[in-house]
Tab-separated table of C-alpha atoms and ligand atoms in Angstrom:
chain	number	residue	atom	x	y	z
A	14	UNK	CA	8.009	-20.698	12.166
A	15	UNK	CA	7.384	-17.086	13.192
A	16	UNK	CA	10.163	-17.363	15.754
A	17	UNK	CA	12.452	-18.568	12.944
A	18	UNK	CA	11.482	-15.596	10.762
A	19	UNK	CA	12.144	-13.172	13.604
A	20	UNK	CA	15.396	-14.902	14.583
A	21	UNK	CA	16.616	-14.604	10.994
A	22	UNK	CA	15.647	-10.935	10.956
A	23	UNK	CA	17.590	-10.314	14.171
A	24	UNK	CA	20.590	-12.203	12.823
A	25	UNK	CA	20.640	-10.250	9.561
A	26	UNK	CA	19.971	-6.883	11.236
A	27	UNK	CA	23.673	-6.004	11.339
A	28	UNK	CA	24.824	-7.872	8.232
A	29	UNK	CA	25.684	-5.777	5.159
A	30	UNK	CA	22.776	-5.419	2.749
A	31	UNK	CA	23.586	-7.981	0.053
A	32	UNK	CA	21.494	-6.697	-2.833
A	33	UNK	CA	22.915	-9.198	-5.328
A	34	UNK	CA	21.835	-12.081	-3.124
A	35	UNK	CA	18.389	-10.549	-2.837
A	36	UNK	CA	18.151	-9.967	-6.598
A	37	UNK	CA	18.904	-13.633	-7.198
A	38	UNK	CA	15.680	-14.448	-5.345
A	39	UNK	CA	13.579	-12.581	-7.956
A	40	UNK	CA	13.576	-14.620	-11.191
A	41	UNK	CA	11.977	-11.854	-13.273
A	42	UNK	CA	14.931	-9.514	-12.681
A	43	UNK	CA	17.243	-11.589	-14.874
A	44	UNK	CA	15.170	-10.783	-17.959
A	45	UNK	CA	16.224	-8.765	-20.972
A	46	UNK	CA	13.750	-6.221	-22.340
A	47	UNK	CA	14.296	-4.916	-25.888
A	48	UNK	CA	17.703	-6.610	-25.722
A	49	UNK	CA	18.743	-4.715	-22.565
A	50	UNK	CA	18.823	-5.913	-18.960
A	51	UNK	CA	15.513	-5.139	-17.273
A	52	UNK	CA	15.712	-2.145	-14.931
A	53	UNK	CA	12.459	-2.297	-13.012
A	54	UNK	CA	11.683	1.074	-11.428
A	55	UNK	CA	7.886	0.851	-11.304
A	56	UNK	CA	7.631	-0.622	-7.832
A	57	UNK	CA	4.967	1.815	-6.656
A	58	UNK	CA	2.657	0.310	-9.289
A	59	UNK	CA	3.461	-3.245	-8.271
A	60	UNK	CA	6.445	-5.058	-6.769
A	61	UNK	CA	8.130	-8.126	-8.227
A	62	UNK	CA	7.759	-11.508	-6.515
A	63	UNK	CA	10.494	-13.557	-4.865
A	64	UNK	CA	10.766	-17.273	-5.613
A	65	UNK	CA	9.353	-18.206	-2.174
A	66	UNK	CA	6.058	-16.497	-3.027
A	67	UNK	CA	5.924	-18.085	-6.487
A	68	UNK	CA	6.650	-21.474	-4.872
A	69	UNK	CA	3.863	-20.964	-2.310
A	70	UNK	CA	1.333	-20.382	-5.089
A	71	UNK	CA	2.494	-23.452	-6.964
A	72	UNK	CA	2.428	-25.522	-3.776
A	73	UNK	CA	-1.106	-24.364	-3.055
A	74	UNK	CA	-2.384	-25.613	-6.400
A	75	UNK	CA	-0.346	-28.803	-6.450
A	76	UNK	CA	-0.818	-29.855	-2.813
A	77	UNK	CA	-3.403	-27.817	-0.901
A	78	UNK	CA	-6.248	-26.603	-3.101
A	79	UNK	CA	-9.685	-26.809	-1.436
A	80	UNK	CA	-12.379	-24.430	-0.289
A	81	UNK	CA	-11.922	-23.175	3.251
A	82	UNK	CA	-14.034	-22.911	6.432
A	83	UNK	CA	-16.432	-25.479	4.952
A	84	UNK	CA	-14.987	-28.947	4.643
A	85	UNK	CA	-14.312	-31.701	7.133
A	86	UNK	CA	-11.915	-33.317	4.698
A	87	UNK	CA	-8.137	-33.192	4.903
A	88	UNK	CA	-7.473	-30.720	2.085
A	89	UNK	CA	-10.108	-28.265	3.248
A	90	UNK	CA	-8.677	-28.288	6.734
A	91	UNK	CA	-5.163	-27.872	5.378
A	92	UNK	CA	-6.114	-24.922	3.164
A	93	UNK	CA	-8.093	-23.346	6.023
A	94	UNK	CA	-5.115	-23.645	8.346
A	95	UNK	CA	-2.734	-22.149	5.782
A	96	UNK	CA	-5.113	-19.243	5.100
A	97	UNK	CA	-5.731	-18.488	8.777
A	98	UNK	CA	-1.996	-18.832	9.529
A	99	UNK	CA	-1.430	-16.187	6.869
A	100	UNK	CA	-3.828	-13.884	8.703
A	101	UNK	CA	-1.728	-14.320	11.846
A	102	UNK	CA	1.462	-13.556	9.887
A	103	UNK	CA	-0.089	-10.304	8.693
A	104	UNK	CA	-1.317	-9.529	12.203
A	105	UNK	CA	2.307	-9.824	13.386
A	106	UNK	CA	3.630	-7.879	10.397
A	107	UNK	CA	1.400	-4.928	11.362
A	108	UNK	CA	1.573	-5.642	15.104
A	109	UNK	CA	-2.216	-5.740	15.318
A	110	UNK	CA	-3.664	-6.812	18.652
A	111	UNK	CA	-5.909	-9.558	17.234
A	112	UNK	CA	-5.912	-11.752	14.124
A	113	UNK	CA	-9.602	-10.931	13.591
A	114	UNK	CA	-8.622	-7.276	13.080
A	115	UNK	CA	-7.089	-8.370	9.751
A	116	UNK	CA	-9.783	-8.425	7.072
A	117	UNK	CA	-8.741	-9.868	3.723
A	118	UNK	CA	-9.861	-7.761	0.765
A	119	UNK	CA	-8.842	-7.505	-2.889
A	120	UNK	CA	-6.490	-4.615	-2.143
A	121	UNK	CA	-6.258	-1.075	-0.829
A	122	UNK	CA	-9.057	0.110	-3.092
A	123	UNK	CA	-11.490	-2.443	-1.730
A	124	UNK	CA	-10.311	-1.879	1.850
A	125	UNK	CA	-11.067	1.846	1.672
A	126	UNK	CA	-14.379	1.264	-0.102
A	127	UNK	CA	-15.310	-1.237	2.597
A	128	UNK	CA	-14.816	1.394	5.289
A	129	UNK	CA	-16.696	4.015	3.251
A	130	UNK	CA	-19.632	1.670	2.673
A	131	UNK	CA	-19.794	0.080	6.107
A	132	UNK	CA	-18.442	2.631	8.599
A	133	UNK	CA	-19.965	5.339	6.392
A	134	UNK	CA	-23.408	3.749	6.405
A	135	UNK	CA	-23.358	3.453	10.183
A	136	UNK	CA	-21.624	6.618	11.343
A	137	UNK	CA	-21.876	9.333	8.648
A	138	UNK	CA	-24.912	11.514	8.000
A	139	UNK	CA	-25.924	14.802	6.380
A	140	UNK	CA	-23.962	17.710	7.834
A	141	UNK	CA	-20.973	15.549	8.824
A	142	UNK	CA	-17.501	16.002	7.374
A	143	UNK	CA	-14.771	13.666	6.102
A	144	UNK	CA	-11.200	14.970	5.862
A	145	UNK	CA	-8.754	13.775	3.212
A	146	UNK	CA	-5.717	15.528	1.717
A	147	UNK	CA	-4.587	16.937	-1.619
A	148	UNK	CA	-2.054	14.091	-1.858
A	149	UNK	CA	-4.516	11.257	-2.123
A	150	UNK	CA	-4.702	8.492	-4.699
A	151	UNK	CA	-8.143	8.327	-6.345
A	152	UNK	CA	-8.849	5.252	-4.183
A	153	UNK	CA	-8.832	7.525	-1.146
A	154	UNK	CA	-10.894	10.274	-2.788
A	155	UNK	CA	-13.681	8.725	-4.832
A	156	UNK	CA	-15.160	6.392	-2.147
A	157	UNK	CA	-15.513	9.404	0.178
A	158	UNK	CA	-17.030	11.545	-2.568
A	159	UNK	CA	-19.549	8.784	-3.226
A	160	UNK	CA	-20.319	8.554	0.496
A	161	UNK	CA	-20.765	12.326	0.715
A	162	UNK	CA	-23.104	12.299	-2.305
A	163	UNK	CA	-25.179	9.551	-0.706
A	164	UNK	CA	-25.349	11.041	2.795
A	165	UNK	CA	-25.123	14.802	2.334
A	166	UNK	CA	-21.812	14.924	4.220
A	167	UNK	CA	-19.017	17.269	3.083
A	168	UNK	CA	-15.534	16.310	1.889
A	169	UNK	CA	-12.774	18.603	3.146
A	170	UNK	CA	-9.239	18.573	1.793
A	171	UNK	CA	-5.993	19.366	3.651
A	172	UNK	CA	-3.835	21.603	1.407
A	173	UNK	CA	-0.134	21.026	0.697
A	174	UNK	CA	2.844	23.335	0.180
A	175	UNK	CA	5.059	23.533	-2.919
A	176	UNK	CA	7.283	20.738	-1.601
A	177	UNK	CA	4.269	18.423	-1.367
A	178	UNK	CA	3.943	18.480	2.435
A	179	UNK	CA	0.627	18.640	4.266
A	180	UNK	CA	-0.131	21.959	5.967
A	181	UNK	CA	-0.632	20.702	9.489
A	182	UNK	CA	-1.830	24.041	10.881
A	183	UNK	CA	-4.604	24.086	8.301
A	184	UNK	CA	-5.441	20.498	9.175
A	185	UNK	CA	-5.654	21.317	12.866
A	186	UNK	CA	-8.052	24.160	12.100
A	187	UNK	CA	-10.253	21.829	10.022
A	188	UNK	CA	-10.862	19.425	12.907
A	189	UNK	CA	-14.230	19.917	14.589
A	190	UNK	CA	-17.036	17.777	16.065
A	191	UNK	CA	-18.702	17.368	12.638
A	192	UNK	CA	-15.679	15.432	11.311
A	193	UNK	CA	-16.457	11.698	11.386
A	194	UNK	CA	-13.240	10.383	9.836
A	195	UNK	CA	-9.794	11.508	8.688
A	196	UNK	CA	-8.468	9.417	5.769
A	197	UNK	CA	-4.934	10.158	4.533
A	198	UNK	CA	-2.106	8.445	2.727
A	199	UNK	CA	0.782	7.254	4.869
A	200	UNK	CA	3.110	7.690	1.850
A	201	UNK	CA	2.117	9.527	-1.338
A	202	UNK	CA	2.372	7.454	-4.526
A	203	UNK	CA	2.721	10.496	-6.783
A	204	UNK	CA	5.256	12.545	-4.784
A	205	UNK	CA	6.812	10.186	-2.268
A	206	UNK	CA	5.887	12.423	0.680
A	207	UNK	CA	5.946	10.553	3.967
A	208	UNK	CA	3.158	12.154	5.961
A	209	UNK	CA	3.481	12.923	9.699
A	210	UNK	CA	0.804	10.362	10.435
A	211	UNK	CA	1.574	10.058	14.143
A	212	UNK	CA	0.779	13.754	14.620
A	213	UNK	CA	-2.236	13.568	12.296
A	214	UNK	CA	-3.641	10.756	14.435
A	215	UNK	CA	-2.881	12.485	17.761
A	216	UNK	CA	-4.662	15.642	16.641
A	217	UNK	CA	-7.711	13.722	15.379
A	218	UNK	CA	-7.895	11.521	18.466
A	219	UNK	CA	-7.781	14.579	20.711
A	220	UNK	CA	-11.262	15.217	19.290
A	221	UNK	CA	-12.332	11.548	19.247
A	222	UNK	CA	-12.121	11.349	15.445
A	223	UNK	CA	-10.953	8.023	13.977
A	224	UNK	CA	-8.188	7.926	11.349
A	225	UNK	CA	-7.770	5.674	8.314
A	226	UNK	CA	-4.314	5.418	6.772
A	227	UNK	CA	-3.931	4.450	3.136
A	228	UNK	CA	-0.838	2.307	3.526
A	229	UNK	CA	-0.620	1.025	-0.060
A	230	UNK	CA	2.761	2.691	-0.547
A	231	UNK	CA	4.103	2.831	3.000
A	232	UNK	CA	3.706	-0.809	4.030
A	233	UNK	CA	6.352	-2.120	1.575
A	234	UNK	CA	8.931	0.484	2.598
A	235	UNK	CA	8.746	1.209	6.322
A	236	UNK	CA	7.951	-0.767	9.448
A	237	UNK	CA	4.273	-0.277	10.198
A	238	UNK	CA	3.092	-0.773	13.763
A	239	UNK	CA	-0.627	-0.102	13.891
A	240	UNK	CA	-0.683	-0.169	17.681
A	241	UNK	CA	2.129	2.314	18.035
A	242	UNK	CA	0.541	4.543	15.391
A	243	UNK	CA	-2.815	3.992	17.090
A	244	UNK	CA	-4.559	4.323	13.713
A	245	UNK	CA	-8.137	3.080	13.542
A	246	UNK	CA	-7.876	1.601	10.046
A	247	UNK	CA	-4.920	0.703	7.833
A	248	UNK	CA	-5.369	-0.330	4.179
A	249	UNK	CA	-2.770	-2.119	2.068
A	250	UNK	CA	-2.319	-4.121	-1.145
A	251	UNK	CA	-0.542	-7.477	-1.287
A	252	UNK	CA	0.886	-6.978	-4.767
A	253	UNK	CA	2.938	-3.965	-3.658
A	254	UNK	CA	4.369	-6.054	-0.813
A	255	UNK	CA	5.896	-8.730	-3.076
A	256	UNK	CA	2.703	-10.761	-2.669
A	257	UNK	CA	0.111	-11.861	-5.245
A	258	UNK	CA	-2.335	-9.508	-6.953
A	259	UNK	CA	-5.993	-9.487	-5.970
A	260	UNK	CA	-5.322	-9.732	-2.243
A	261	UNK	CA	-5.087	-6.953	0.300
A	262	UNK	CA	-5.847	-6.130	3.867
A	263	UNK	CA	-8.016	-3.848	5.888
A	264	UNK	CA	-6.749	-3.580	9.445
A	265	UNK	CA	-9.365	-2.144	11.782
A	266	UNK	CA	-9.516	-1.806	15.538
A	267	UNK	CA	-11.927	-4.396	16.938
A	268	UNK	CA	-14.241	-1.769	18.388
A	269	UNK	CA	-14.872	-0.283	14.925
A	270	UNK	CA	-15.052	-3.553	13.024
A	271	UNK	CA	-17.493	-4.983	15.601
A	272	UNK	CA	-19.746	-1.973	15.139
A	273	UNK	CA	-19.616	-1.998	11.341
A	274	UNK	CA	-22.385	-3.719	9.337
A	275	UNK	CA	-21.427	-6.179	6.584
A	276	UNK	CA	-21.408	-4.766	3.062
A	277	UNK	CA	-21.559	-8.006	1.090
A	278	UNK	CA	-23.926	-10.840	1.947
A	279	UNK	CA	-23.324	-14.492	1.102
A	280	UNK	CA	-21.438	-17.543	2.243
A	281	UNK	CA	-19.130	-17.510	5.266
A	282	UNK	CA	-20.353	-14.165	6.647
A	283	UNK	CA	-23.479	-15.611	8.315
A	284	UNK	CA	-24.175	-17.363	11.619
A	285	UNK	CA	-27.656	-18.507	10.536
A	286	UNK	CA	-30.051	-17.770	7.686
A	287	UNK	CA	-33.823	-18.068	7.527
A	288	UNK	CA	-36.117	-16.202	5.158
A	289	UNK	CA	-37.258	-14.168	8.124
A	290	UNK	CA	-33.864	-13.184	9.493
A	291	UNK	CA	-30.140	-13.631	9.015
A	292	UNK	CA	-27.611	-13.301	11.801
A	293	UNK	CA	-23.990	-12.582	11.066
A	294	UNK	CA	-20.770	-14.435	11.755
A	295	UNK	CA	-18.089	-13.099	14.070
A	296	UNK	CA	-15.046	-11.139	12.866
A	297	UNK	CA	-13.256	-11.381	10.546
A	298	UNK	CA	-15.742	-13.524	8.577
A	299	UNK	CA	-18.615	-11.033	8.930
A	300	UNK	CA	-16.753	-8.761	6.505
A	301	UNK	CA	-15.464	-11.496	4.148
A	302	UNK	CA	-18.420	-12.868	2.171
A	303	UNK	CA	-17.919	-15.697	-0.314
A	304	UNK	CA	-14.969	-17.867	-1.236
A	305	UNK	CA	-11.924	-15.664	-0.737
A	306	UNK	CA	-8.654	-15.395	-2.664
A	307	UNK	CA	-7.242	-18.343	-0.700
A	308	UNK	CA	-3.891	-18.712	-2.462
A	309	UNK	CA	-3.550	-14.928	-2.462
A	310	UNK	CA	-3.850	-14.798	1.322
A	311	UNK	CA	-1.370	-17.653	1.711
A	312	UNK	CA	1.049	-16.024	-0.741
A	313	UNK	CA	0.780	-12.700	1.081
A	314	UNK	CA	1.597	-14.443	4.353
A	315	UNK	CA	4.766	-15.826	2.766
A	316	UNK	CA	5.592	-12.400	1.310
A	317	UNK	CA	5.358	-10.553	4.634
A	318	UNK	CA	7.499	-13.209	6.305
A	319	UNK	CA	10.028	-12.777	3.499
A	320	UNK	CA	10.133	-9.008	4.076
A	321	UNK	CA	10.378	-9.502	7.841
A	322	UNK	CA	13.268	-11.903	7.209
A	323	UNK	CA	15.184	-9.151	5.413
A	324	UNK	CA	14.037	-6.579	7.983
A	325	UNK	CA	11.861	-3.558	7.219
A	326	UNK	CA	14.319	-1.228	8.939
A	327	UNK	CA	17.139	-2.443	6.698
A	328	UNK	CA	14.896	-2.155	3.646
A	329	UNK	CA	14.013	1.425	4.636
A	330	UNK	CA	17.652	2.388	5.207
A	331	UNK	CA	18.835	0.878	1.915
A	332	UNK	CA	15.986	2.441	-0.087
A	333	UNK	CA	16.656	5.800	1.566
A	334	UNK	CA	20.207	5.621	0.226
A	335	UNK	CA	18.882	4.786	-3.260
A	336	UNK	CA	16.407	7.671	-3.165
A	337	UNK	CA	19.058	10.165	-2.011
A	338	UNK	CA	21.393	8.987	-4.770
A	339	UNK	CA	18.660	9.234	-7.417
A	340	UNK	CA	17.471	12.638	-6.185
A	341	UNK	CA	20.986	14.035	-6.462
A	342	UNK	CA	21.792	12.406	-9.820
A	343	UNK	CA	18.503	12.874	-11.683
A	344	UNK	CA	17.710	16.207	-10.018
A	345	UNK	CA	20.966	17.719	-11.280
A	346	UNK	CA	20.331	16.901	-14.969
A	347	UNK	CA	19.638	20.222	-16.749
A	348	UNK	CA	15.983	20.418	-17.826
A	349	UNK	CA	14.772	18.001	-15.140
A	350	UNK	CA	12.391	19.314	-12.468
A	351	UNK	CA	11.626	17.160	-9.453
A	352	UNK	CA	7.963	17.172	-8.456
A	353	UNK	CA	7.666	16.528	-4.720
A	354	UNK	CA	10.589	17.632	-2.598
A	355	UNK	CA	9.271	17.002	0.902
A	356	UNK	CA	11.816	16.714	3.724
A	357	UNK	CA	10.471	13.268	4.609
A	358	UNK	CA	10.224	11.059	1.548
A	359	UNK	CA	10.482	7.408	0.589
A	360	UNK	CA	10.891	5.362	-2.550
A	361	UNK	CA	9.352	7.697	-5.153
A	362	UNK	CA	11.051	10.157	-7.527
A	363	UNK	CA	8.584	12.082	-9.686
A	364	UNK	CA	9.907	14.468	-12.305
A	365	UNK	CA	9.231	16.343	-15.496
A	366	UNK	CA	11.647	17.258	-18.290
A	367	UNK	CA	11.372	20.535	-20.207
A	368	UNK	CA	9.561	20.094	-23.531
A	369	UNK	CA	9.155	16.304	-23.260
A	370	UNK	CA	5.850	14.726	-22.352
A	371	UNK	CA	6.207	12.135	-19.567
A	372	UNK	CA	4.729	9.459	-21.856
A	373	UNK	CA	7.566	10.092	-24.329
A	374	UNK	CA	10.090	9.825	-21.487
A	375	UNK	CA	8.513	6.513	-20.491
A	376	UNK	CA	8.581	5.201	-24.070
A	377	UNK	CA	12.233	6.113	-24.662
A	378	UNK	CA	13.266	4.602	-21.325
A	379	UNK	CA	11.330	1.453	-22.171
A	380	UNK	CA	13.478	1.045	-25.284
A	381	UNK	CA	16.452	0.999	-22.887
A	382	UNK	CA	14.832	-1.770	-20.833
A	383	UNK	CA	13.894	0.685	-18.069
A	384	UNK	CA	10.381	0.474	-16.622
A	385	UNK	CA	9.010	3.630	-15.018
A	386	UNK	CA	5.472	4.964	-14.793
A	387	UNK	CA	4.347	8.038	-16.716
A	388	UNK	CA	0.970	9.667	-16.186
A	389	UNK	CA	-1.132	11.152	-13.422
A	390	UNK	CA	-0.571	8.131	-11.164
A	391	UNK	CA	-4.290	8.023	-10.277
A	392	UNK	CA	-3.725	11.244	-8.353
A	393	UNK	CA	-5.092	13.941	-10.675
A	394	UNK	CA	-5.631	16.538	-7.904
A	395	UNK	CA	-1.900	16.344	-7.071
A	396	UNK	CA	-1.010	16.956	-10.727
A	397	UNK	CA	-3.403	19.929	-10.776
A	398	UNK	CA	-1.801	21.321	-7.604
A	399	UNK	CA	1.601	21.296	-9.341
A	400	UNK	CA	0.187	22.573	-12.652
A	401	UNK	CA	1.292	19.534	-14.684
A	402	UNK	CA	-0.850	16.994	-16.574
A	403	UNK	CA	1.487	14.145	-15.674
A	404	UNK	CA	4.935	13.265	-14.360
A	405	UNK	CA	7.489	10.556	-14.991
A	406	UNK	CA	7.923	8.460	-11.847
A	407	UNK	CA	10.747	6.149	-10.879
A	408	UNK	CA	9.935	4.156	-7.752
A	409	UNK	CA	12.477	2.031	-5.943
A	410	UNK	CA	12.489	-1.263	-4.104
A	411	UNK	CA	15.116	-3.000	-1.973
A	412	UNK	CA	16.237	-5.091	-4.979
A	413	UNK	CA	17.193	-2.027	-7.031
A	414	UNK	CA	20.784	-0.819	-7.293
A	415	UNK	CA	22.685	2.417	-7.800
A	416	UNK	CA	23.835	0.997	-11.159
A	417	UNK	CA	20.175	0.901	-12.223
A	418	UNK	CA	19.784	4.537	-11.214
A	419	UNK	CA	22.862	5.321	-13.327
A	420	UNK	CA	21.123	3.554	-16.243
A	421	UNK	CA	18.041	5.707	-15.613
A	422	UNK	CA	20.178	8.861	-15.750
A	423	UNK	CA	21.740	7.749	-19.057
A	424	UNK	CA	18.254	6.980	-20.444
A	425	UNK	CA	17.013	10.426	-19.441
A	426	UNK	CA	19.990	12.072	-21.154
A	427	UNK	CA	19.136	10.076	-24.262
A	428	UNK	CA	15.514	11.281	-24.145
A	429	UNK	CA	16.727	14.876	-23.828
A	430	UNK	CA	19.023	14.435	-26.859
A	431	UNK	CA	16.228	12.890	-28.953
A	432	UNK	CA	13.927	15.838	-28.227
A	433	UNK	CA	16.490	18.630	-28.416
B	152	LIG	N1	-1.099	2.957	-6.787
B	152	LIG	C1	0.569	3.420	-8.483
B	152	LIG	O1	1.150	3.169	-9.549
B	152	LIG	P1	-4.779	-1.036	-5.446
B	152	LIG	O2	-4.958	-0.709	-6.893
B	152	LIG	O3	-6.093	-1.224	-4.755
B	152	LIG	O4	-3.803	-2.128	-5.190
B	152	LIG	O5	-4.062	0.256	-4.797
B	152	LIG	C2	-4.656	1.511	-4.922
B	152	LIG	C3	-3.792	2.563	-4.311
B	152	LIG	C4	-4.245	3.236	-3.199
B	152	LIG	N2	-3.493	4.150	-2.563
B	152	LIG	C5	-2.262	4.451	-2.997
B	152	LIG	C6	-1.445	5.438	-2.227
B	152	LIG	C7	-1.746	3.818	-4.131
B	152	LIG	O6	-0.526	4.119	-4.538
B	152	LIG	C8	-2.535	2.855	-4.809
B	152	LIG	C9	-2.024	2.201	-6.066
B	152	LIG	C10	-0.452	2.420	-7.961
B	152	LIG	O7	0.791	4.431	-7.839
B	152	LIG	C11	-1.399	1.992	-9.032
B	152	LIG	S1	-2.468	3.299	-9.544
């Protein structure tokens, strides 16, 4: 099956990118909203689902539903196999060395909290330091703040320039033996900055400091190879990868995951339990207590195979074209200011318009059937850095088109007219 997925990817690698064919695989995209064709440009919040993923969920409940890792009966074994096969699909998607390095979680937020609670409990103490950056989503700020409050460690923040790029020299100066972890976004959700994560990791590893990448935004848009990156942890959310909600992944190198204590106790994570002493299961189960999101894991496996079938490199190239087109078109509308103009960007166009609150922009665009996000994007420190309370954010996926970006430009002009 995997060979078939990879063979298809190789075959399609040189074919033209047929966006209409791809769009036909996403039933939701044919909808009308407020009497207008839906233009879905809120992909950084969550991606739409192709029919194959929807079918997998239906198939699970009509043909496979059972609890896993517990039953000797047919359905339990079937569901277990499907779930564990999905883990292997995700292992391949990220090029992890071992399937047990893929821990299923509820999403990026839980993945990062798991590292903060488990790695943090074991390896972080008073006087230590954790490094994050100004760009982070609250999910990669608050867990570390909580850890620092509990342990007496200090949170240090890499500054950014006016384009929204990390100041690497400052980062290099911040590294020292007290730093126990560097945790940064691979791709910023608020600005679209693609961070130089390879360099960030090299610099940290030169001082034996592990690195966690928040891959919530990057994983759907660029090929992620955790072994090539050599990151220690990688967190992602299934729902942003065309998979179901409520499922995500923490990738961790075996040596860290083996050393980390479980955070949640319960079924599946134990080897044996007596009232005197409990011993824990092996990876990945040690870190996955209780009945998991079985159909979510299976659906995510189907989703990553679907993306591999199209080819992440082709997705990245096509989306790059869309972003360049949108940057040029929207950025040249008088009154529009782009927020986040890094040299390396992907998928996200954040902007403000003179004298119009981003929520009003979002509401007017919604009347045109156009879905964008308006607000602080769960990244309030980024907004503060740019001196704005909020931005409007259009975020692109491989099923979007230039015609949809044209519709966005027309909608923005309309908003400007309404408020002028
Ligand atoms: N950003 C956005 O609209 P969860 O909610 O756990 O699936 O993902 C959290 C998260 C973590 N890191 C980054 C970089 C993110 O972008 C997100 C989710 C969405 O930008 C919803 S706030």
